[in-house]
Coordinates of C-alpha atoms in Angstrom, one line a residue:
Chain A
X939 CA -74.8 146.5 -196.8
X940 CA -74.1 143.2 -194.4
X941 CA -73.4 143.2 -190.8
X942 CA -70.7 141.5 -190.5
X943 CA -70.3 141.8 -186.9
X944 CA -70.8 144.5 -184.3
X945 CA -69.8 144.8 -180.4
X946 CA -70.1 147.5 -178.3
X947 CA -67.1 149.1 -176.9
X948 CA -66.1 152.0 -174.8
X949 CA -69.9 152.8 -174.4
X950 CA -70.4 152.8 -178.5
X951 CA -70.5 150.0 -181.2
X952 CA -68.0 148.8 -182.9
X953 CA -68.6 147.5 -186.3
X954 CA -67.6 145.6 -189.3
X955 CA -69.6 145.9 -192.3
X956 CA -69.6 144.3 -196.6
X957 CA -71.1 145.3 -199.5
X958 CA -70.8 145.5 -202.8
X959 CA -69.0 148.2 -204.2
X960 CA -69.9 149.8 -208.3
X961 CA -67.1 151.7 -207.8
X962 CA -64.2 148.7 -207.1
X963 CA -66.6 145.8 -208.6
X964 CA -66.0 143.7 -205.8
X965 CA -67.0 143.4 -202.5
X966 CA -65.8 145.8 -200.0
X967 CA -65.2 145.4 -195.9
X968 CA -65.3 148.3 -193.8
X969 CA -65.2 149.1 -190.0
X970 CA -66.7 152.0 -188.6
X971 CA -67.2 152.8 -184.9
X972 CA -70.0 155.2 -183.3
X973 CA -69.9 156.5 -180.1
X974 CA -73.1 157.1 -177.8
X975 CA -74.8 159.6 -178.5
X976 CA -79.0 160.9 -178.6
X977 CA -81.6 159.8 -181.1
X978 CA -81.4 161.9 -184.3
X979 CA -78.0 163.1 -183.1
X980 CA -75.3 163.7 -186.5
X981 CA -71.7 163.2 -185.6
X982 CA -68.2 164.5 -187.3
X983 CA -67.1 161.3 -189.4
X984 CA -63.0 160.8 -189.8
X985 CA -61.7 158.4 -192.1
X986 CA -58.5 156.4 -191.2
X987 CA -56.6 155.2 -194.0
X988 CA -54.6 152.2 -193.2
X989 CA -51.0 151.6 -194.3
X990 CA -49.4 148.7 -196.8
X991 CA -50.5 144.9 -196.4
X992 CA -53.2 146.0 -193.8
X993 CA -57.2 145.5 -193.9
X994 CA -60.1 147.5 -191.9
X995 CA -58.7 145.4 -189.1
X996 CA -55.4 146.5 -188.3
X997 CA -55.9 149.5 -186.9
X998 CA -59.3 147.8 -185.7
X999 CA -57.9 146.1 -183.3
X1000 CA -54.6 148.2 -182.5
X1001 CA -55.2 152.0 -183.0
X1002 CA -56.6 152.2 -179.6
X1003 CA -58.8 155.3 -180.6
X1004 CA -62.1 154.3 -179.5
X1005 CA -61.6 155.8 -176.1
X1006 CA -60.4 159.1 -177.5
X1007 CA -63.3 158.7 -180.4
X1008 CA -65.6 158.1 -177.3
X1009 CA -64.8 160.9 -175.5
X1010 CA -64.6 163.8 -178.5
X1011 CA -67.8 161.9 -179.8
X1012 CA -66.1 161.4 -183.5
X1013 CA -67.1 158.1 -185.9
X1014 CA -63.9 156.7 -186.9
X1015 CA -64.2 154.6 -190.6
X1016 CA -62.0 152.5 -191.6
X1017 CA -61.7 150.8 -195.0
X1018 CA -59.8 148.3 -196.7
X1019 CA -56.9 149.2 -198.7
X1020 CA -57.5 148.0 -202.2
X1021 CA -60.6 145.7 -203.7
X1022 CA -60.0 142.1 -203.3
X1023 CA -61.5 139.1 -204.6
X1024 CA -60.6 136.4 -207.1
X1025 CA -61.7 138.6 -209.8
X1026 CA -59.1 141.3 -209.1
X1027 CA -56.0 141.0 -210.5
X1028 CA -53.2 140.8 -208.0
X1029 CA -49.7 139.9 -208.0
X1030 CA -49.6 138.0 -204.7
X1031 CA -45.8 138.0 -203.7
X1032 CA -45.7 141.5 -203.8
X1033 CA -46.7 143.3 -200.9
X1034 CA -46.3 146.6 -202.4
X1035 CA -48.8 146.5 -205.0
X1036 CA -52.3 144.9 -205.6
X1037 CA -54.1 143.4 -202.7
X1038 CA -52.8 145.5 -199.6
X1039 CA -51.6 148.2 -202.1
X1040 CA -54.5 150.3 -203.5
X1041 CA -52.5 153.8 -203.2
X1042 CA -55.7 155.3 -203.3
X1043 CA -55.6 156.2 -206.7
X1044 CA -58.0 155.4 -209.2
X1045 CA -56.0 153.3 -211.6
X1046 CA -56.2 153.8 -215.7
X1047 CA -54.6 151.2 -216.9
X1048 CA -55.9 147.6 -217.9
X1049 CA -56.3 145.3 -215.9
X1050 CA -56.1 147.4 -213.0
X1051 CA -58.8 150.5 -213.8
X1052 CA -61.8 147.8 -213.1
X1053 CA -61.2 147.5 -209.5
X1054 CA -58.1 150.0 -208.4
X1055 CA -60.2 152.9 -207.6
X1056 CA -59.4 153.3 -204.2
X1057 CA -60.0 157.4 -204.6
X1058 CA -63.5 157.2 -205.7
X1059 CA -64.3 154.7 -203.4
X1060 CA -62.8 156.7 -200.4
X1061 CA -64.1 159.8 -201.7
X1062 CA -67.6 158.9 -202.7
X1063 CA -69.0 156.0 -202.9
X1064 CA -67.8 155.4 -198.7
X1065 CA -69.3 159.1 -197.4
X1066 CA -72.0 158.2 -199.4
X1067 CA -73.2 154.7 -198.4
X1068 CA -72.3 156.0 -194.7
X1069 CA -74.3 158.9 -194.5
X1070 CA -77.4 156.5 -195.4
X1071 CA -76.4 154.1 -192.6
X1072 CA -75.2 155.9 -189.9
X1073 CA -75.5 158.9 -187.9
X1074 CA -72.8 161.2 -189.9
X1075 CA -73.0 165.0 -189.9
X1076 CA -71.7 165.0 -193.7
X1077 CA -70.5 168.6 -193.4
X1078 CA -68.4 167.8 -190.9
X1079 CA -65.5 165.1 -191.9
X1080 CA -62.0 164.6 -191.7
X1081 CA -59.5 162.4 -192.9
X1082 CA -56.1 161.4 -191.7
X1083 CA -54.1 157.8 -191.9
X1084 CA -50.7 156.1 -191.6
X1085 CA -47.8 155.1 -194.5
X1086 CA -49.4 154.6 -197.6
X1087 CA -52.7 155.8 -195.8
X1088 CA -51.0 159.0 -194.6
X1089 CA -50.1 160.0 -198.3
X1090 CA -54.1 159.1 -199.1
X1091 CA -55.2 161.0 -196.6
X1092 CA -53.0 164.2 -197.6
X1093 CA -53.6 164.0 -201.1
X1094 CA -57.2 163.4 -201.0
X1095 CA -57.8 166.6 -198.0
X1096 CA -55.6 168.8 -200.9
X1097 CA -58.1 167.8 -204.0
X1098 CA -61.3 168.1 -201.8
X1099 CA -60.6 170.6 -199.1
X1100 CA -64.5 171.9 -199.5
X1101 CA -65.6 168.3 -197.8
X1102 CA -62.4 167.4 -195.5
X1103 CA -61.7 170.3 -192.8
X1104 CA -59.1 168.4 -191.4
X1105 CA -56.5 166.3 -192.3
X1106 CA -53.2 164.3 -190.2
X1107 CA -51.2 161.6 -190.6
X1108 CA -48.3 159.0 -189.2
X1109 CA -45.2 158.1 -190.7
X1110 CA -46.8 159.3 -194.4
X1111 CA -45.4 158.3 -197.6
X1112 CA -45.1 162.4 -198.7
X1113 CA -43.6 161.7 -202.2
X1114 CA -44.7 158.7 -204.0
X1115 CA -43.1 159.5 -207.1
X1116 CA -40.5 159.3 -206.0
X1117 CA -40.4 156.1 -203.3
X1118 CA -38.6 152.8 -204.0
X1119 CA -42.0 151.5 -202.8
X1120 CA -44.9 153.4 -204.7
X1121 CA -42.9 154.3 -208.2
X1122 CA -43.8 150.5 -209.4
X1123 CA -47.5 150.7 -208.5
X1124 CA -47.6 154.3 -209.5
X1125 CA -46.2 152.3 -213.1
X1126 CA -48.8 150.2 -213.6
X1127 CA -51.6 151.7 -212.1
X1128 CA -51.4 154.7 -214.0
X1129 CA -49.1 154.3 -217.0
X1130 CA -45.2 155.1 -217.3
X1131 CA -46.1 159.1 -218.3
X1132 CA -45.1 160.0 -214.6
X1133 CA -46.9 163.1 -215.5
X1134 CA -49.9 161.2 -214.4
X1135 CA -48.5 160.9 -210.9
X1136 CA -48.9 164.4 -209.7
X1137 CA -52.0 164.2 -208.9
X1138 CA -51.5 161.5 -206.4
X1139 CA -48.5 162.8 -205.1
X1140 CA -48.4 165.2 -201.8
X1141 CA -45.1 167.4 -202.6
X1142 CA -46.5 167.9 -206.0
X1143 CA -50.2 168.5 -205.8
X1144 CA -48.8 171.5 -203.6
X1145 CA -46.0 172.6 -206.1
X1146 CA -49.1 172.0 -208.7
X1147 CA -51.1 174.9 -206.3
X1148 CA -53.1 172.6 -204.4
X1149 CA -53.8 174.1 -200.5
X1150 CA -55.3 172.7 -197.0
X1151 CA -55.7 175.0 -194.2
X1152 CA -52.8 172.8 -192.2
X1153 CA -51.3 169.2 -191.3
X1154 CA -51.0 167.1 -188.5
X1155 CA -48.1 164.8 -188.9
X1156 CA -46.1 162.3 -186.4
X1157 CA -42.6 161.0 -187.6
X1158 CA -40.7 158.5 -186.0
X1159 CA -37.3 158.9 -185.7
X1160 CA -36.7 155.0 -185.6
X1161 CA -39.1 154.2 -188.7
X1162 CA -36.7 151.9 -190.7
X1163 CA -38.6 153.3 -193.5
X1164 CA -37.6 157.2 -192.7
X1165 CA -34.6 157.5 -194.9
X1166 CA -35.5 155.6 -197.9
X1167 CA -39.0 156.1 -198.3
X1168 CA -40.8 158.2 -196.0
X1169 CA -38.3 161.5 -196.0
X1170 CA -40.9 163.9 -194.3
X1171 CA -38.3 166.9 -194.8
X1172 CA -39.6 166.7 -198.2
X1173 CA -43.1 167.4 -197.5
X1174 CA -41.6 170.3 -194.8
X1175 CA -40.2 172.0 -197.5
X1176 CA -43.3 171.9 -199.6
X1177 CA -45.1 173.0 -196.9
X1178 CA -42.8 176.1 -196.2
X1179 CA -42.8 177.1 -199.9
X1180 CA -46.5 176.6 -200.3
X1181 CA -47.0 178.6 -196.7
X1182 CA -49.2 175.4 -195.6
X1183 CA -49.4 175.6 -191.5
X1184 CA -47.6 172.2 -190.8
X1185 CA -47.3 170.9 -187.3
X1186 CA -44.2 167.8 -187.9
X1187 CA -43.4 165.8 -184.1
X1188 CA -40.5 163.9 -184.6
X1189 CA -41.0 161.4 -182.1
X1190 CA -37.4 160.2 -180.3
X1191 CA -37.3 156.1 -180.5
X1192 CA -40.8 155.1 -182.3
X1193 CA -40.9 152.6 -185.1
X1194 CA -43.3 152.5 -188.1
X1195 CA -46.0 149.9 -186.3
X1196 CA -49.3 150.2 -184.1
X1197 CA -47.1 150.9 -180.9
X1198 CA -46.0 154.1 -183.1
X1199 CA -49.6 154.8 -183.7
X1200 CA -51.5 153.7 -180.7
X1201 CA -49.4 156.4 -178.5
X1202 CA -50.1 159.7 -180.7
X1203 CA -53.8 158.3 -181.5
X1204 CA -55.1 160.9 -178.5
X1205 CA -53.1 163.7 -179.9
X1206 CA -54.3 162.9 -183.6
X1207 CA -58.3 163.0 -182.5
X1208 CA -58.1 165.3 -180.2
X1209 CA -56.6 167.9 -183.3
X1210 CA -59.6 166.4 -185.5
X1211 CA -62.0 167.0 -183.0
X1212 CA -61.1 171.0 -182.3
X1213 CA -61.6 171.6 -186.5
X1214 CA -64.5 169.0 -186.5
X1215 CA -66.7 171.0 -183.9
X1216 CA -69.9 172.0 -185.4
Chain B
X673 CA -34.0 135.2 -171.8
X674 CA -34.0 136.1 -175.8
X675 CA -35.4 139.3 -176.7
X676 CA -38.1 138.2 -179.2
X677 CA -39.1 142.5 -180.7
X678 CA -39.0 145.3 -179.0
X679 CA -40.6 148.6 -179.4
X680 CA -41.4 152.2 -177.6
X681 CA -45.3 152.6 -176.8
X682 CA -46.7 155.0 -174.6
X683 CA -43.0 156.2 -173.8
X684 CA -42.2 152.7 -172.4
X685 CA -41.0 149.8 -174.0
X686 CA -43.5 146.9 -175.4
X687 CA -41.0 143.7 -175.7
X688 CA -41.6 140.3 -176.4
X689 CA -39.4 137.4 -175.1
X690 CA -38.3 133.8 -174.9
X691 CA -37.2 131.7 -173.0
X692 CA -36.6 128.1 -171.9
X693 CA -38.8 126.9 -168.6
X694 CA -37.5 124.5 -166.2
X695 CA -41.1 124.6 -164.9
X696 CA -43.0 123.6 -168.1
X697 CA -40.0 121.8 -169.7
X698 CA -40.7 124.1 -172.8
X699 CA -39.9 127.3 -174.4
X700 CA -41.9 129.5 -173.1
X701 CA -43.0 133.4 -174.7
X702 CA -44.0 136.4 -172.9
X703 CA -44.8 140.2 -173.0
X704 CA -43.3 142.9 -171.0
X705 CA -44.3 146.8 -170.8
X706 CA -42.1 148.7 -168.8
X707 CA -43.1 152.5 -168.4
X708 CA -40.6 154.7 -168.8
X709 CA -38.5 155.4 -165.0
X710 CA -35.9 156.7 -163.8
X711 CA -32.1 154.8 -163.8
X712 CA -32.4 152.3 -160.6
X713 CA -36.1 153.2 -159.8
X714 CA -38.6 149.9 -159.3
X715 CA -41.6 149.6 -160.8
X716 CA -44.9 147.7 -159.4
X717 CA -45.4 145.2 -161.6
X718 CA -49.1 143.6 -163.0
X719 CA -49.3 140.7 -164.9
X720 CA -52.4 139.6 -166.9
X721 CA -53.7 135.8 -167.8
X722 CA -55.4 135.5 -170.7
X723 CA -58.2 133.5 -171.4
X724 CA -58.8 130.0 -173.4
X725 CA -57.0 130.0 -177.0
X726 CA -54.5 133.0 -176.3
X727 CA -51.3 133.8 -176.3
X728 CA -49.2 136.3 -175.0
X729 CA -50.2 138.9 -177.7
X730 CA -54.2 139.3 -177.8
X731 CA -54.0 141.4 -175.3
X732 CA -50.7 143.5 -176.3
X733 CA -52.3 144.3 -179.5
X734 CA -56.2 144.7 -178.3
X735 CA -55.7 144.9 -174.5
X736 CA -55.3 148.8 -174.7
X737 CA -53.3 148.9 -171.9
X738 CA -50.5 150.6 -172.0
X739 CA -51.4 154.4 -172.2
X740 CA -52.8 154.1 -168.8
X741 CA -49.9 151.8 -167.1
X742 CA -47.9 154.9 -168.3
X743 CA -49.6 157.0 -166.3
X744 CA -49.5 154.5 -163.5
X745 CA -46.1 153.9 -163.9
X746 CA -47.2 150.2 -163.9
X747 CA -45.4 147.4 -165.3
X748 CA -47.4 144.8 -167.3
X749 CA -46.6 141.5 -167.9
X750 CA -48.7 138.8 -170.5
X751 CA -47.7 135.5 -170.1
X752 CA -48.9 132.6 -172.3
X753 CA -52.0 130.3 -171.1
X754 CA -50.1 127.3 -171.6
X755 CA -47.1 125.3 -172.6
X756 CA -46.6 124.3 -176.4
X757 CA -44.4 122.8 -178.7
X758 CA -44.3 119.4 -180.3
X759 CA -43.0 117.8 -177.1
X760 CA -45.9 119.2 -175.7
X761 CA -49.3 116.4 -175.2
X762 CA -52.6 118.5 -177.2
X763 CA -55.4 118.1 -178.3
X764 CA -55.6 120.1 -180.9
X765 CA -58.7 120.4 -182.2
X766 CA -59.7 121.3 -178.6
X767 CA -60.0 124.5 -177.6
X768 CA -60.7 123.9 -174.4
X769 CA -57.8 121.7 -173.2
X770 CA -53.9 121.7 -174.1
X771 CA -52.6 124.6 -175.5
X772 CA -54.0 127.7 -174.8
X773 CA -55.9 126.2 -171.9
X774 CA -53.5 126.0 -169.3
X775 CA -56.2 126.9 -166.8
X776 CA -53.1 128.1 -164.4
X777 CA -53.1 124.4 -162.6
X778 CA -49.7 122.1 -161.6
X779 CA -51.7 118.8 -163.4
X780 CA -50.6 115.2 -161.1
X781 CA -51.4 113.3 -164.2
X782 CA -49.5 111.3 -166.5
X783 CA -48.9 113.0 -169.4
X784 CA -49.7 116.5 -168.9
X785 CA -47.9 116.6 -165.3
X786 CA -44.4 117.2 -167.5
X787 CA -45.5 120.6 -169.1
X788 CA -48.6 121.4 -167.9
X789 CA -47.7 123.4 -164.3
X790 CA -48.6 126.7 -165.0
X791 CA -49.5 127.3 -161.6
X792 CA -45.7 127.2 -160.9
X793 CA -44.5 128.8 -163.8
X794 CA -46.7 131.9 -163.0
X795 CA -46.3 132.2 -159.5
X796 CA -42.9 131.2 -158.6
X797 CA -40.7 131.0 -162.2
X798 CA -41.9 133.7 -164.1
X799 CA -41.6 136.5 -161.8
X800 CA -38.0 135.3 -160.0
X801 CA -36.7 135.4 -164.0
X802 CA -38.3 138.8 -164.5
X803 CA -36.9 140.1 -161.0
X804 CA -33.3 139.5 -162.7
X805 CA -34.4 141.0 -165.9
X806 CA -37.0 144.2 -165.1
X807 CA -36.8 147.0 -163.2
X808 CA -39.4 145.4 -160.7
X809 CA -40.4 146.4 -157.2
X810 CA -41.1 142.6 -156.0
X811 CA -42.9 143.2 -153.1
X812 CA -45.5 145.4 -154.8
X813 CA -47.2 142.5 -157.1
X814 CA -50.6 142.5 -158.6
X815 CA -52.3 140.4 -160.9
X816 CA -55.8 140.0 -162.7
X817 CA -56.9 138.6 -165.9
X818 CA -59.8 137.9 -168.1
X819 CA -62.3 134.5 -168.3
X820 CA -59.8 131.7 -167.6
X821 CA -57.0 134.1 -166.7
X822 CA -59.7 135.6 -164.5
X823 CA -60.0 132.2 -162.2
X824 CA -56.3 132.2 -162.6
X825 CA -55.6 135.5 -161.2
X826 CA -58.1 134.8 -158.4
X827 CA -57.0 131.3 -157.4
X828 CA -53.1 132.6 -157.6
X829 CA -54.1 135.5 -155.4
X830 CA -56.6 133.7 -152.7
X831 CA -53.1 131.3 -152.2
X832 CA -50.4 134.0 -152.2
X833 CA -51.5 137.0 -150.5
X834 CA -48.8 137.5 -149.2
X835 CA -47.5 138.1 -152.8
X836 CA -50.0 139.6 -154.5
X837 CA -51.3 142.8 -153.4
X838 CA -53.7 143.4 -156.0
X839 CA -56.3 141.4 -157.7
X840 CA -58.6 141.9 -160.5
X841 CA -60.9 140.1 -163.2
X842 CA -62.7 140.6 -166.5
X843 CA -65.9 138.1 -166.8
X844 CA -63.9 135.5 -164.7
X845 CA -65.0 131.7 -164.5
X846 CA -65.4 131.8 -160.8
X847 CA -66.8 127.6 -160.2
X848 CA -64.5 125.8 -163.0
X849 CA -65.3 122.6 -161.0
X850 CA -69.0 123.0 -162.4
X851 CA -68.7 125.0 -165.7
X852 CA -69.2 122.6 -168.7
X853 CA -65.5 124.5 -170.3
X854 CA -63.6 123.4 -167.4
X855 CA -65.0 120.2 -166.0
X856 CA -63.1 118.0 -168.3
X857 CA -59.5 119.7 -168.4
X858 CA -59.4 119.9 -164.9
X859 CA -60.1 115.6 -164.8
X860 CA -57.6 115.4 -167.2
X861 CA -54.7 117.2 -165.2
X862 CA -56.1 116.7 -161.6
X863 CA -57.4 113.0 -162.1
X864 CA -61.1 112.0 -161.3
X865 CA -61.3 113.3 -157.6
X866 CA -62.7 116.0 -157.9
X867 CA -61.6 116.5 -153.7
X868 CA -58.1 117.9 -156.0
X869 CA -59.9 120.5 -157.9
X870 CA -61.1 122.7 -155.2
X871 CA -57.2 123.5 -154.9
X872 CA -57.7 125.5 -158.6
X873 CA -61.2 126.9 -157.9
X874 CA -62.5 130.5 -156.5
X875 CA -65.6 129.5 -154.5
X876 CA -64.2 126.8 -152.9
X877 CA -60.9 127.9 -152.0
X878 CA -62.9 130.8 -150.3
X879 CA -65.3 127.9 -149.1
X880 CA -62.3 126.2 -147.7
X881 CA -61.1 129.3 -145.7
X882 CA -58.8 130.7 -148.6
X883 CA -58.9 134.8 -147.7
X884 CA -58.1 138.3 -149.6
X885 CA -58.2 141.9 -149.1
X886 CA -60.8 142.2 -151.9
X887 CA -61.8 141.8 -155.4
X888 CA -62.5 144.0 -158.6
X889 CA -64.9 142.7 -161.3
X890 CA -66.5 143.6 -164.4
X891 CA -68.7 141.4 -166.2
X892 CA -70.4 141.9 -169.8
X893 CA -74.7 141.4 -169.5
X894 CA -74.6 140.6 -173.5
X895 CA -71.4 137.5 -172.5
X896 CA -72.3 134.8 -174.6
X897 CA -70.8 132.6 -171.8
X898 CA -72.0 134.2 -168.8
X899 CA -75.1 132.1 -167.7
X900 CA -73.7 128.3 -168.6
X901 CA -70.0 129.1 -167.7
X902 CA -69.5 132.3 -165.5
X903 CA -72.2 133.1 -163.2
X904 CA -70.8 135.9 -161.1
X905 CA -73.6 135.5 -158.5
X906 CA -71.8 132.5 -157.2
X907 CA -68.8 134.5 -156.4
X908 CA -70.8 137.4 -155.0
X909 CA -72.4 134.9 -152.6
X910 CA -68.4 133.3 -151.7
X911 CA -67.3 136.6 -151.0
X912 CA -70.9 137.7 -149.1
X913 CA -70.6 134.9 -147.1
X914 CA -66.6 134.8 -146.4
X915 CA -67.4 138.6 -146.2
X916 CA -64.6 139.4 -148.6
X917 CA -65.1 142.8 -150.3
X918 CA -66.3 142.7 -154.3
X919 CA -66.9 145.1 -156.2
X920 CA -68.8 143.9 -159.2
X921 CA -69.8 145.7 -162.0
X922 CA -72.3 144.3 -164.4
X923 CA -71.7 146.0 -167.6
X924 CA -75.3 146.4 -169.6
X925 CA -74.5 145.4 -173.3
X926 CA -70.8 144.3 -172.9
X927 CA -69.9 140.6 -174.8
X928 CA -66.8 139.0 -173.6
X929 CA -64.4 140.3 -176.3
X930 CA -61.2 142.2 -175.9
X931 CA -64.0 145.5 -176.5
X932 CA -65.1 144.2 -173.5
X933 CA -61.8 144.5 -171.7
X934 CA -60.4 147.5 -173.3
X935 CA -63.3 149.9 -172.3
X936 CA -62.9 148.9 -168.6
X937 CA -59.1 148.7 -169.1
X938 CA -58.2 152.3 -167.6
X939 CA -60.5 151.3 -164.4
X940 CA -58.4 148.2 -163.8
X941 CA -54.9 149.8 -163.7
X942 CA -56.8 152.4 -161.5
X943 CA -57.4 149.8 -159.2
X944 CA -54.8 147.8 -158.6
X945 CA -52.2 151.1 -159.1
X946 CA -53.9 152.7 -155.8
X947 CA -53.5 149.3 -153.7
X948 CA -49.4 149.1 -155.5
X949 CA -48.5 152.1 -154.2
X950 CA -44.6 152.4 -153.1

């Protein structure tokens, strides 16, 4: 693992970090920021998943959550959102698949299955290479994200719930099946059986039997992407059939960017942080 | 004025704007955050200078500002650090000079006395155009900044405090006439006397009888900059000897990066929001 760079920030270290990853076959970036905290000290670890076209960075630099992070003494990780790299095969015009698109799924279809396995990588190959390198309390991790990282997050804390006690997300893509904007990737990462697709698909996995204790999730009710993509009612319903405790803000006026996110950040640790106690 | 984006944050608006300056004989782009307020109430208004090679938006996205000028019921405005645009004399492959190094002067010098009058355009432009445009309280101005913005905030306030209520500064170049970064701008837009330059620098318009309520700054011990290009101490012994109050934090570990300003972000607003009061 390379340093790429660290700084410190809000009285912890803020870092970005490479390696090589078996798991995509390419090199992977990933930021992760640790609060202060004693010598031989294990903190609760929560994975942010980012949203379409983004990198580690995004939410890097605009999430505002390393005051909040600070203060509930959480490590906040965030990785890239697909494998990158010459060697990967992309198709660069399209934002909504390849490079910026990794869905989190683990791809089985050629060419993709060599690199696009986002869940894996989230799921084990990350928690692992982190608990060697930093001061994470492995029993103790949650998982939350925004858009395409919000349907990650949810349908990787409803496969695993024995190692993610908590789980949120903003403005989440709740039904990737059937979204103008996944159903294309869904395609060709993993075939046109869309039988495939439950298992990467929130509404379904629970209509499939799949539980979590509960959900966070923020909505905006300006998200130009609420109608035709997003559609959290969807994901309300599931919830309500599936009895899953699900806390849904609808929040008057916010968009689908940072400004959206940076202002219910607080809320979103603060939730992680009471289920994350030791 | 054209209305570049605007977005809800914090429950205030984050907007971006255009427009065309009489002033620097460009188009000129800034940020606004207004808090949310009550129909016809004023807000005390803040506005920010960046530092060398910025825009208006570093800080929007990384300034992490906006939760706590919420709270303060603060408007905050982020100007650019310079005029641009084709019309515009540049060196571009300096970083120092030109665009995005501004360095808040009116320049006397053929050719950069056409654009290059920042000093004007922040002072005396700027705020009379957002007067007509924002819900501003005009007699309850503040304004600080960070490294070059820092000696602009400083300078600006030490000759209008009878504007400015309020000033602050993140690792601020205190001595441009001696710091190897500013040396050669300021002979480029003040001419070779240097005699014209203590008009645009902190010690010696305190030196040359220039007077204000007090200072707040914070300065990072890790700044890669801070020993050739900042050196507090010589604004600690202006204001000792002028006996103008500073309060000057040295911040063990702290580079000079917007994780730098961010942490001490909340402290800032704290400050100046006590000495805006209605």
């Amino acid at each position: 693992m390379d340093v790429i760079s660290t700084a410190k920030a809000h009285g912890g270290v803020q870092g970005v970090y490479r390696h090589r990853s078996r798991t995509t076959d390419c090199d992977m970036t990933f930021a992760v920021f640790v609060p202060e905290h004693q010598p031989g000290e294990k903190l609760a670890v929560l994975t942010y998943l980012s949203g379409l076209t983004c990198t580690h960075q995004n939410v890097m630099d605009k999430g505002e959550f390393r005051r909040a992070a600070a203060k509930h003494r959480l490590i906040i990780v965030t990785p890239d959102t697909s494998p990158r790299g010459a060697d990967v095969p992309d198709e660069p015009d399209n934002w909504q698949f390849g490079s910026g698109a990794g869905f989190y799924v683990d791809a089985t279809e050629a060419p993709y299955n060599a690199n696009y396995r986002m869940y894996s990588y989230i799921t084990d190959e990350l928690p692992a290479l982190l608990a060697v390198n930093f001061p994470v309390a492995t029993t103790r991790q949650g998982i939350f994200g925004h858009s395409m990282g919000g349907h990650g997050a949810m349908t990787i804390a409803l496969k695993n719930p024995d190692i993610y006690r908590s789980c949120s997300a903003f403005a989440p893509i709740v039904h990737p099946a059937r979204a103008d904007w996944s159903r294309p990737a869904f395609e060709k990462y993993l075939g046109a059986d869309a039988k495939a697709w439950r298992d990467y698909d929130t509404c379904l996995l629970i209509e499939d039997g799949k539980r979590f204790p509960g959900f966070l999730v923020d909505q905006g009710t300006d998200d130009q992407f609420l109608e035709n993509g997003l559609r959290p009612e969807l994901l309300k319903a599931a919830c309500e059939t599936a009895r899953i405790p699900l806390t849904l803000n609808m929040r008057e006026g916010y968009d689908h960017s940072y400004n959206f996110i940076s202002t219910f950040m607080d809320d979103h640790l603060a939730w992680h942080a009471k289920r994350l106690k030791p």
